Amino acid sequence: MPLLSLGLLVGSLVLTYLQPEWTGVTMIMVLLGFFASIAGSYYVNRFTGNMPMFKELPKILKGLSDEYTLLMYKLPVPFVLVEPGGLTTIKVKNQSGEIGFHEGKWEHNQRMKFLRQFGGEESLGKPDAQAAAQAQDLEKYLAKRLPADVAVPVRGVALFISPEAQLDTAQSPLPVLWSKELKGWLRNKGRRSTLPRETRRALAKALEI
């Protein structure tokens, strides 16, 4: 993607020099190069940057017992934690800066935020709603694969992995945590009663694990 955007931008410059009357074509190439650059930056930040999500999350969860299994990119939701008491979808966020939830609204204060987003960084959005949507997607997936009499609790959390993130999210309707808080939350406040053995077997079969 970065090479494509660079090629389009260079090509537009060459075309401007060789065929100055082709203004429309040149502008289309510039716009395509611009959007390709943004898309490329988004995927670089997500998968190959300083903190690619698929590498950071296993590190964050390291130390949990064998009762926990992290599934990555195997289900409709990218990150799902299988626990003794159910399933937790994890909406991973890599934004830094001051992030808060007050009076029903999300706030994000960050240095050079506009330039970061211009360069492809995903905007904050509504982490609680995003986490809830992932949990709903997983519930729909399970409903097609579990026996009708088997109920497995599904919940969603949002997780910020940047060490520069400062959270003030106690008022959020869903758990919004910093990376170093997740394991403690799972072991204490977020721990749920263990599911019956037959339920866990049915779940393992549905998830193919």
mmCIF file with all atom_site columns, N, CA and C in Angstrom, residues 21-85:
data_model
loop_
_atom_site.group_PDB
_atom_site.id
_atom_site.type_symbol
_atom_site.label_atom_id
_atom_site.label_alt_id
_atom_site.label_comp_id
_atom_site.label_asym_id
_atom_site.label_entity_id
_atom_site.label_seq_id
_atom_site.pdbx_PDB_ins_code
_atom_site.Cartn_x
_atom_site.Cartn_y
_atom_site.Cartn_z
_atom_site.occupancy
_atom_site.B_iso_or_equiv
_atom_site.pdbx_formal_charge
_atom_site.auth_seq_id
_atom_site.auth_comp_id
_atom_site.auth_asym_id
_atom_site.auth_atom_id
_atom_site.pdbx_PDB_model_num
ATOM 1   N N  . GLU A 1 21 ? -1.623  19.330  -19.825 1.00 0.00 ? 21 GLU A N  1
ATOM 2   C CA . GLU A 1 21 ? -3.039  19.551  -20.132 1.00 0.00 ? 21 GLU A CA 1
ATOM 3   C C  . GLU A 1 21 ? -3.935  18.475  -19.518 1.00 0.00 ? 21 GLU A C  1
ATOM 4   N N  . TRP A 1 22 ? -3.341  17.391  -19.004 1.00 0.00 ? 22 TRP A N  1
ATOM 5   C CA . TRP A 1 22 ? -4.128  16.315  -18.395 1.00 0.00 ? 22 TRP A CA 1
ATOM 6   C C  . TRP A 1 22 ? -4.365  16.590  -16.910 1.00 0.00 ? 22 TRP A C  1
ATOM 7   N N  . THR A 1 23 ? -4.924  17.726  -16.632 1.00 0.00 ? 23 THR A N  1
ATOM 8   C CA . THR A 1 23 ? -5.104  18.134  -15.232 1.00 0.00 ? 23 THR A CA 1
ATOM 9   C C  . THR A 1 23 ? -6.037  17.191  -14.470 1.00 0.00 ? 23 THR A C  1
ATOM 10  N N  . GLY A 1 24 ? -7.118  16.784  -15.117 1.00 0.00 ? 24 GLY A N  1
ATOM 11  C CA . GLY A 1 24 ? -8.083  15.912  -14.443 1.00 0.00 ? 24 GLY A CA 1
ATOM 12  C C  . GLY A 1 24 ? -7.479  14.580  -14.039 1.00 0.00 ? 24 GLY A C  1
ATOM 13  N N  . VAL A 1 25 ? -6.742  13.970  -14.957 1.00 0.00 ? 25 VAL A N  1
ATOM 14  C CA . VAL A 1 25 ? -6.106  12.683  -14.660 1.00 0.00 ? 25 VAL A CA 1
ATOM 15  C C  . VAL A 1 25 ? -5.096  12.833  -13.533 1.00 0.00 ? 25 VAL A C  1
ATOM 16  N N  . THR A 1 26 ? -4.338  13.931  -13.586 1.00 0.00 ? 26 THR A N  1
ATOM 17  C CA . THR A 1 26 ? -3.333  14.175  -12.545 1.00 0.00 ? 26 THR A CA 1
ATOM 18  C C  . THR A 1 26 ? -3.983  14.295  -11.173 1.00 0.00 ? 26 THR A C  1
ATOM 19  N N  . MET A 1 27 ? -5.096  15.039  -11.089 1.00 0.00 ? 27 MET A N  1
ATOM 20  C CA . MET A 1 27 ? -5.776  15.216  -9.807  1.00 0.00 ? 27 MET A CA 1
ATOM 21  C C  . MET A 1 27 ? -6.318  13.889  -9.280  1.00 0.00 ? 27 MET A C  1
ATOM 22  N N  . ILE A 1 28 ? -6.843  13.056  -10.179 1.00 0.00 ? 28 ILE A N  1
ATOM 23  C CA . ILE A 1 28 ? -7.344  11.740  -9.752  1.00 0.00 ? 28 ILE A CA 1
ATOM 24  C C  . ILE A 1 28 ? -6.213  10.905  -9.175  1.00 0.00 ? 28 ILE A C  1
ATOM 25  N N  . MET A 1 29 ? -5.045  10.939  -9.820  1.00 0.00 ? 29 MET A N  1
ATOM 26  C CA . MET A 1 29 ? -3.896  10.173  -9.325  1.00 0.00 ? 29 MET A CA 1
ATOM 27  C C  . MET A 1 29 ? -3.435  10.688  -7.967  1.00 0.00 ? 29 MET A C  1
ATOM 28  N N  . VAL A 1 30 ? -3.454  12.008  -7.794  1.00 0.00 ? 30 VAL A N  1
ATOM 29  C CA . VAL A 1 30 ? -3.061  12.591  -6.506  1.00 0.00 ? 30 VAL A CA 1
ATOM 30  C C  . VAL A 1 30 ? -4.019  12.141  -5.405  1.00 0.00 ? 30 VAL A C  1
ATOM 31  N N  . LEU A 1 31 ? -5.326  12.199  -5.688  1.00 0.00 ? 31 LEU A N  1
ATOM 32  C CA . LEU A 1 31 ? -6.315  11.788  -4.686  1.00 0.00 ? 31 LEU A CA 1
ATOM 33  C C  . LEU A 1 31 ? -6.194  10.306  -4.355  1.00 0.00 ? 31 LEU A C  1
ATOM 34  N N  . LEU A 1 32 ? -6.009  9.472   -5.376  1.00 0.00 ? 32 LEU A N  1
ATOM 35  C CA . LEU A 1 32 ? -5.840  8.039   -5.129  1.00 0.00 ? 32 LEU A CA 1
ATOM 36  C C  . LEU A 1 32 ? -4.594  7.770   -4.296  1.00 0.00 ? 32 LEU A C  1
ATOM 37  N N  . GLY A 1 33 ? -3.510  8.486   -4.600  1.00 0.00 ? 33 GLY A N  1
ATOM 38  C CA . GLY A 1 33 ? -2.285  8.329   -3.817  1.00 0.00 ? 33 GLY A CA 1
ATOM 39  C C  . GLY A 1 33 ? -2.470  8.764   -2.382  1.00 0.00 ? 33 GLY A C  1
ATOM 40  N N  . PHE A 1 34 ? -3.238  9.838   -2.184  1.00 0.00 ? 34 PHE A N  1
ATOM 41  C CA . PHE A 1 34 ? -3.499  10.340  -0.834  1.00 0.00 ? 34 PHE A CA 1
ATOM 42  C C  . PHE A 1 34 ? -4.274  9.313   -0.009  1.00 0.00 ? 34 PHE A C  1
ATOM 43  N N  . PHE A 1 35 ? -5.354  8.785   -0.585  1.00 0.00 ? 35 PHE A N  1
ATOM 44  C CA . PHE A 1 35 ? -6.171  7.817   0.158   1.00 0.00 ? 35 PHE A CA 1
ATOM 45  C C  . PHE A 1 35 ? -5.428  6.496   0.362   1.00 0.00 ? 35 PHE A C  1
ATOM 46  N N  . ALA A 1 36 ? -4.616  6.103   -0.599  1.00 0.00 ? 36 ALA A N  1
ATOM 47  C CA . ALA A 1 36 ? -3.812  4.889   -0.430  1.00 0.00 ? 36 ALA A CA 1
ATOM 48  C C  . ALA A 1 36 ? -2.800  5.070   0.691   1.00 0.00 ? 36 ALA A C  1
ATOM 49  N N  . SER A 1 37 ? -2.266  6.283   0.814   1.00 0.00 ? 37 SER A N  1
ATOM 50  C CA . SER A 1 37 ? -1.314  6.569   1.889   1.00 0.00 ? 37 SER A CA 1
ATOM 51  C C  . SER A 1 37 ? -1.977  6.471   3.254   1.00 0.00 ? 37 SER A C  1
ATOM 52  N N  . ILE A 1 38 ? -3.194  7.018   3.383   1.00 0.00 ? 38 ILE A N  1
ATOM 53  C CA . ILE A 1 38 ? -3.927  6.951   4.651   1.00 0.00 ? 38 ILE A CA 1
ATOM 54  C C  . ILE A 1 38 ? -4.259  5.503   5.003   1.00 0.00 ? 38 ILE A C  1
ATOM 55  N N  . ALA A 1 39 ? -4.751  4.749   4.016   1.00 0.00 ? 39 ALA A N  1
ATOM 56  C CA . ALA A 1 39 ? -5.084  3.341   4.268   1.00 0.00 ? 39 ALA A CA 1
ATOM 57  C C  . ALA A 1 39 ? -3.849  2.547   4.657   1.00 0.00 ? 39 ALA A C  1
ATOM 58  N N  . GLY A 1 40 ? -2.730  2.815   3.983   1.00 0.00 ? 40 GLY A N  1
ATOM 59  C CA . GLY A 1 40 ? -1.494  2.115   4.312   1.00 0.00 ? 40 GLY A CA 1
ATOM 60  C C  . GLY A 1 40 ? -1.023  2.424   5.710   1.00 0.00 ? 40 GLY A C  1
ATOM 61  N N  . SER A 1 41 ? -1.116  3.687   6.114   1.00 0.00 ? 41 SER A N  1
ATOM 62  C CA . SER A 1 41 ? -0.701  4.076   7.467   1.00 0.00 ? 41 SER A CA 1
ATOM 63  C C  . SER A 1 41 ? -1.575  3.412   8.517   1.00 0.00 ? 41 SER A C  1
ATOM 64  N N  . TYR A 1 42 ? -2.875  3.285   8.222   1.00 0.00 ? 42 TYR A N  1
ATOM 65  C CA . TYR A 1 42 ? -3.798  2.637   9.169   1.00 0.00 ? 42 TYR A CA 1
ATOM 66  C C  . TYR A 1 42 ? -3.381  1.190   9.428   1.00 0.00 ? 42 TYR A C  1
ATOM 67  N N  . TYR A 1 43 ? -3.112  0.451   8.361   1.00 0.00 ? 43 TYR A N  1
ATOM 68  C CA . TYR A 1 43 ? -2.766  -0.964  8.532   1.00 0.00 ? 43 TYR A CA 1
ATOM 69  C C  . TYR A 1 43 ? -1.364  -1.145  9.095   1.00 0.00 ? 43 TYR A C  1
ATOM 70  N N  . VAL A 1 44 ? -0.461  -0.227  8.781   1.00 0.00 ? 44 VAL A N  1
ATOM 71  C CA . VAL A 1 44 ? 0.874   -0.288  9.387   1.00 0.00 ? 44 VAL A CA 1
ATOM 72  C C  . VAL A 1 44 ? 0.769   -0.094  10.890  1.00 0.00 ? 44 VAL A C  1
ATOM 73  N N  . ASN A 1 45 ? -0.014  0.906   11.319  1.00 0.00 ? 45 ASN A N  1
ATOM 74  C CA . ASN A 1 45 ? -0.188  1.149   12.753  1.00 0.00 ? 45 ASN A CA 1
ATOM 75  C C  . ASN A 1 45 ? -0.844  -0.042  13.440  1.00 0.00 ? 45 ASN A C  1
ATOM 76  N N  . ARG A 1 46 ? -1.729  -0.720  12.743  1.00 0.00 ? 46 ARG A N  1
ATOM 77  C CA . ARG A 1 46 ? -2.506  -1.796  13.351  1.00 0.00 ? 46 ARG A CA 1
ATOM 78  C C  . ARG A 1 46 ? -1.732  -3.107  13.429  1.00 0.00 ? 46 ARG A C  1
ATOM 79  N N  . PHE A 1 47 ? -0.916  -3.388  12.413  1.00 0.00 ? 47 PHE A N  1
ATOM 80  C CA . PHE A 1 47 ? -0.304  -4.712  12.329  1.00 0.00 ? 47 PHE A CA 1
ATOM 81  C C  . PHE A 1 47 ? 1.223   -4.725  12.371  1.00 0.00 ? 47 PHE A C  1
ATOM 82  N N  . THR A 1 48 ? 1.884   -3.633  11.994  1.00 0.00 ? 48 THR A N  1
ATOM 83  C CA . THR A 1 48 ? 3.345   -3.687  11.928  1.00 0.00 ? 48 THR A CA 1
ATOM 84  C C  . THR A 1 48 ? 4.019   -2.493  12.585  1.00 0.00 ? 48 THR A C  1
ATOM 85  N N  . GLY A 1 49 ? 3.297   -1.710  13.356  1.00 0.00 ? 49 GLY A N  1
ATOM 86  C CA . GLY A 1 49 ? 3.889   -0.552  14.014  1.00 0.00 ? 49 GLY A CA 1
ATOM 87  C C  . GLY A 1 49 ? 4.656   -0.942  15.266  1.00 0.00 ? 49 GLY A C  1
ATOM 88  N N  . ASN A 1 50 ? 4.893   0.054   16.124  1.00 0.00 ? 50 ASN A N  1
ATOM 89  C CA . ASN A 1 50 ? 5.624   -0.210  17.362  1.00 0.00 ? 50 ASN A CA 1
ATOM 90  C C  . ASN A 1 50 ? 4.860   -1.142  18.291  1.00 0.00 ? 50 ASN A C  1
ATOM 91  N N  . MET A 1 51 ? 3.517   -1.109  18.218  1.00 0.00 ? 51 MET A N  1
ATOM 92  C CA . MET A 1 51 ? 2.698   -1.939  19.104  1.00 0.00 ? 51 MET A CA 1
ATOM 93  C C  . MET A 1 51 ? 1.611   -2.657  18.307  1.00 0.00 ? 51 MET A C  1
ATOM 94  N N  . PRO A 1 52 ? 1.976   -3.564  17.411  1.00 0.00 ? 52 PRO A N  1
ATOM 95  C CA . PRO A 1 52 ? 0.932   -4.299  16.689  1.00 0.00 ? 52 PRO A CA 1
ATOM 96  C C  . PRO A 1 52 ? 0.055   -5.061  17.665  1.00 0.00 ? 52 PRO A C  1
ATOM 97  N N  . MET A 1 53 ? -1.246  -4.970  17.452  1.00 0.00 ? 53 MET A N  1
ATOM 98  C CA . MET A 1 53 ? -2.202  -5.494  18.429  1.00 0.00 ? 53 MET A CA 1
ATOM 99  C C  . MET A 1 53 ? -2.036  -6.993  18.666  1.00 0.00 ? 53 MET A C  1
ATOM 100 N N  . PHE A 1 54 ? -1.787  -7.746  17.594  1.00 0.00 ? 54 PHE A N  1
ATOM 101 C CA . PHE A 1 54 ? -1.726  -9.199  17.743  1.00 0.00 ? 54 PHE A CA 1
ATOM 102 C C  . PHE A 1 54 ? -0.480  -9.648  18.502  1.00 0.00 ? 54 PHE A C  1
ATOM 103 N N  . LYS A 1 55 ? 0.496   -8.764  18.656  1.00 0.00 ? 55 LYS A N  1
ATOM 104 C CA . LYS A 1 55 ? 1.678   -9.096  19.453  1.00 0.00 ? 55 LYS A CA 1
ATOM 105 C C  . LYS A 1 55 ? 1.545   -8.593  20.885  1.00 0.00 ? 55 LYS A C  1
ATOM 106 N N  . GLU A 1 56 ? 0.917   -7.443  21.056  1.00 0.00 ? 56 GLU A N  1
ATOM 107 C CA . GLU A 1 56 ? 0.817   -6.841  22.386  1.00 0.00 ? 56 GLU A CA 1
ATOM 108 C C  . GLU A 1 56 ? -0.142  -7.595  23.299  1.00 0.00 ? 56 GLU A C  1
ATOM 109 N N  . LEU A 1 57 ? -1.269  -8.032  22.767  1.00 0.00 ? 57 LEU A N  1
ATOM 110 C CA . LEU A 1 57 ? -2.289  -8.640  23.623  1.00 0.00 ? 57 LEU A CA 1
ATOM 111 C C  . LEU A 1 57 ? -1.803  -9.923  24.308  1.00 0.00 ? 57 LEU A C  1
ATOM 112 N N  . PRO A 1 58 ? -1.125  -10.845 23.617  1.00 0.00 ? 58 PRO A N  1
ATOM 113 C CA . PRO A 1 58 ? -0.596  -12.017 24.333  1.00 0.00 ? 58 PRO A CA 1
ATOM 114 C C  . PRO A 1 58 ? 0.381   -11.640 25.441  1.00 0.00 ? 58 PRO A C  1
ATOM 115 N N  . LYS A 1 59 ? 1.164   -10.589 25.236  1.00 0.00 ? 59 LYS A N  1
ATOM 116 C CA . LYS A 1 59 ? 2.084   -10.132 26.281  1.00 0.00 ? 59 LYS A CA 1
ATOM 117 C C  . LYS A 1 59 ? 1.309   -9.626  27.495  1.00 0.00 ? 59 LYS A C  1
ATOM 118 N N  . ILE A 1 60 ? 0.243   -8.884  27.234  1.00 0.00 ? 60 ILE A N  1
ATOM 119 C CA . ILE A 1 60 ? -0.563  -8.318  28.313  1.00 0.00 ? 60 ILE A CA 1
ATOM 120 C C  . ILE A 1 60 ? -1.210  -9.413  29.155  1.00 0.00 ? 60 ILE A C  1
ATOM 121 N N  . LEU A 1 61 ? -1.620  -10.491 28.503  1.00 0.00 ? 61 LEU A N  1
ATOM 122 C CA . LEU A 1 61 ? -2.327  -11.575 29.197  1.00 0.00 ? 61 LEU A CA 1
ATOM 123 C C  . LEU A 1 61 ? -1.389  -12.653 29.743  1.00 0.00 ? 61 LEU A C  1
ATOM 124 N N  . LYS A 1 62 ? -0.114  -12.512 29.485  1.00 0.00 ? 62 LYS A N  1
ATOM 125 C CA . LYS A 1 62 ? 0.843   -13.517 29.952  1.00 0.00 ? 62 LYS A CA 1
ATOM 126 C C  . LYS A 1 62 ? 0.805   -13.614 31.475  1.00 0.00 ? 62 LYS A C  1
ATOM 127 N N  . GLY A 1 63 ? 0.750   -14.831 31.985  1.00 0.00 ? 63 GLY A N  1
ATOM 128 C CA . GLY A 1 63 ? 0.688   -15.042 33.428  1.00 0.00 ? 63 GLY A CA 1
ATOM 129 C C  . GLY A 1 63 ? -0.655  -15.560 33.897  1.00 0.00 ? 63 GLY A C  1
ATOM 130 N N  . LEU A 1 64 ? -1.674  -15.467 33.045  1.00 0.00 ? 64 LEU A N  1
ATOM 131 C CA . LEU A 1 64 ? -2.968  -16.050 33.395  1.00 0.00 ? 64 LEU A CA 1
ATOM 132 C C  . LEU A 1 64 ? -2.863  -17.575 33.347  1.00 0.00 ? 64 LEU A C  1
ATOM 133 N N  . SER A 1 65 ? -3.708  -18.244 34.077  1.00 0.00 ? 65 SER A N  1
ATOM 134 C CA . SER A 1 65 ? -3.662  -19.704 34.137  1.00 0.00 ? 65 SER A CA 1
ATOM 135 C C  . SER A 1 65 ? -4.116  -20.321 32.816  1.00 0.00 ? 65 SER A C  1
ATOM 136 N N  . ASP A 1 66 ? -3.945  -21.640 32.709  1.00 0.00 ? 66 ASP A N  1
ATOM 137 C CA . ASP A 1 66 ? -4.341  -22.364 31.503  1.00 0.00 ? 66 ASP A CA 1
ATOM 138 C C  . ASP A 1 66 ? -5.856  -22.387 31.304  1.00 0.00 ? 66 ASP A C  1
ATOM 139 N N  . GLU A 1 67 ? -6.602  -21.904 32.280  1.00 0.00 ? 67 GLU A N  1
ATOM 140 C CA . GLU A 1 67 ? -8.058  -21.833 32.136  1.00 0.00 ? 67 GLU A CA 1
ATOM 141 C C  . GLU A 1 67 ? -8.467  -20.791 31.098  1.00 0.00 ? 67 GLU A C  1
ATOM 142 N N  . TYR A 1 68 ? -7.538  -19.900 30.752  1.00 0.00 ? 68 TYR A N  1
ATOM 143 C CA . TYR A 1 68 ? -7.825  -18.820 29.812  1.00 0.00 ? 68 TYR A CA 1
ATOM 144 C C  . TYR A 1 68 ? -7.169  -19.127 28.461  1.00 0.00 ? 68 TYR A C  1
ATOM 145 N N  . THR A 1 69 ? -7.912  -18.873 27.393  1.00 0.00 ? 69 THR A N  1
ATOM 146 C CA . THR A 1 69 ? -7.391  -19.070 26.043  1.00 0.00 ? 69 THR A CA 1
ATOM 147 C C  . THR A 1 69 ? -7.730  -17.852 25.198  1.00 0.00 ? 69 THR A C  1
ATOM 148 N N  . LEU A 1 70 ? -6.715  -17.268 24.577  1.00 0.00 ? 70 LEU A N  1
ATOM 149 C CA . LEU A 1 70 ? -6.930  -16.107 23.719  1.00 0.00 ? 70 LEU A CA 1
ATOM 150 C C  . LEU A 1 70 ? -7.037  -16.571 22.268  1.00 0.00 ? 70 LEU A C  1
ATOM 151 N N  . LEU A 1 71 ? -8.148  -16.229 21.636  1.00 0.00 ? 71 LEU A N  1
ATOM 152 C CA . LEU A 1 71 ? -8.356  -16.531 20.224  1.00 0.00 ? 71 LEU A CA 1
ATOM 153 C C  . LEU A 1 71 ? -8.185  -15.251 19.419  1.00 0.00 ? 71 LEU A C  1
ATOM 154 N N  . MET A 1 72 ? -7.305  -15.279 18.435  1.00 0.00 ? 72 MET A N  1
ATOM 155 C CA . MET A 1 72 ? -7.025  -14.090 17.629  1.00 0.00 ? 72 MET A CA 1
ATOM 156 C C  . MET A 1 72 ? -7.328  -14.375 16.162  1.00 0.00 ? 72 MET A C  1
ATOM 157 N N  . TYR A 1 73 ? -8.217  -13.566 15.600  1.00 0.00 ? 73 TYR A N  1
ATOM 158 C CA . TYR A 1 73 ? -8.572  -13.637 14.182  1.00 0.00 ? 73 TYR A CA 1
ATOM 159 C C  . TYR A 1 73 ? -9.109  -15.015 13.779  1.00 0.00 ? 73 TYR A C  1
ATOM 160 N N  . LYS A 1 74 ? -9.764  -15.704 14.696  1.00 0.00 ? 74 LYS A N  1
ATOM 161 C CA . LYS A 1 74 ? -10.366 -17.000 14.392  1.00 0.00 ? 74 LYS A CA 1
ATOM 162 C C  . LYS A 1 74 ? -11.888 -16.942 14.363  1.00 0.00 ? 74 LYS A C  1
ATOM 163 N N  . LEU A 1 75 ? -12.434 -15.826 14.851  1.00 0.00 ? 75 LEU A N  1
ATOM 164 C CA . LEU A 1 75 ? -13.878 -15.658 14.960  1.00 0.00 ? 75 LEU A CA 1
ATOM 165 C C  . LEU A 1 75 ? -14.271 -14.338 14.308  1.00 0.00 ? 75 LEU A C  1
ATOM 166 N N  . PRO A 1 76 ? -15.560 -14.038 14.205  1.00 0.00 ? 76 PRO A N  1
ATOM 167 C CA . PRO A 1 76 ? -15.964 -12.754 13.632  1.00 0.00 ? 76 PRO A CA 1
ATOM 168 C C  . PRO A 1 76 ? -15.392 -11.553 14.375  1.00 0.00 ? 76 PRO A C  1
ATOM 169 N N  . VAL A 1 77 ? -15.030 -11.740 15.641  1.00 0.00 ? 77 VAL A N  1
ATOM 170 C CA . VAL A 1 77 ? -14.403 -10.689 16.450  1.00 0.00 ? 77 VAL A CA 1
ATOM 171 C C  . VAL A 1 77 ? -12.902 -10.983 16.528  1.00 0.00 ? 77 VAL A C  1
ATOM 172 N N  . PRO A 1 78 ? -12.047 -9.978  16.287  1.00 0.00 ? 78 PRO A N  1
ATOM 173 C CA . PRO A 1 78 ? -10.599 -10.246 16.229  1.00 0.00 ? 78 PRO A CA 1
ATOM 174 C C  . PRO A 1 78 ? -10.012 -10.891 17.477  1.00 0.00 ? 78 PRO A C  1
ATOM 175 N N  . PHE A 1 79 ? -10.394 -10.396 18.672  1.00 0.00 ? 79 PHE A N  1
ATOM 176 C CA . PHE A 1 79 ? -9.780  -10.887 19.902  1.00 0.00 ? 79 PHE A CA 1
ATOM 177 C C  . PHE A 1 79 ? -10.860 -11.340 20.884  1.00 0.00 ? 79 PHE A C  1
ATOM 178 N N  . VAL A 1 80 ? -10.825 -12.622 21.223  1.00 0.00 ? 80 VAL A N  1
ATOM 179 C CA . VAL A 1 80 ? -11.801 -13.197 22.152  1.00 0.00 ? 80 VAL A CA 1
ATOM 180 C C  . VAL A 1 80 ? -11.052 -13.991 23.210  1.00 0.00 ? 80 VAL A C  1
ATOM 181 N N  . LEU A 1 81 ? -11.348 -13.704 24.473  1.00 0.00 ? 81 LEU A N  1
ATOM 182 C CA . LEU A 1 81 ? -10.741 -14.440 25.577  1.00 0.00 ? 81 LEU A CA 1
ATOM 183 C C  . LEU A 1 81 ? -11.747 -15.459 26.100  1.00 0.00 ? 81 LEU A C  1
ATOM 184 N N  . VAL A 1 82 ? -11.359 -16.727 26.036  1.00 0.00 ? 82 VAL A N  1
ATOM 185 C CA . VAL A 1 82 ? -12.186 -17.802 26.578  1.00 0.00 ? 82 VAL A CA 1
ATOM 186 C C  . VAL A 1 82 ? -11.809 -17.980 28.040  1.00 0.00 ? 82 VAL A C  1
ATOM 187 N N  . GLU A 1 83 ? -12.795 -17.827 28.927  1.00 0.00 ? 83 GLU A N  1
ATOM 188 C CA . GLU A 1 83 ? -12.560 -17.895 30.373  1.00 0.00 ? 83 GLU A CA 1
ATOM 189 C C  . GLU A 1 83 ? -13.373 -19.038 30.980  1.00 0.00 ? 83 GLU A C  1
ATOM 190 N N  . PRO A 1 84 ? -13.085 -19.380 32.221  1.00 0.00 ? 84 PRO A N  1
ATOM 191 C CA . PRO A 1 84 ? -13.900 -20.399 32.897  1.00 0.00 ? 84 PRO A CA 1
ATOM 192 C C  . PRO A 1 84 ? -15.370 -20.010 32.992  1.00 0.00 ? 84 PRO A C  1
ATOM 193 N N  . GLY A 1 85 ? -15.632 -18.692 33.064  1.00 0.00 ? 85 GLY A N  1
ATOM 194 C CA . GLY A 1 85 ? -17.003 -18.237 33.246  1.00 0.00 ? 85 GLY A CA 1
ATOM 195 C C  . GLY A 1 85 ? -17.670 -17.677 32.016  1.00 0.00 ? 85 GLY A C  1
#
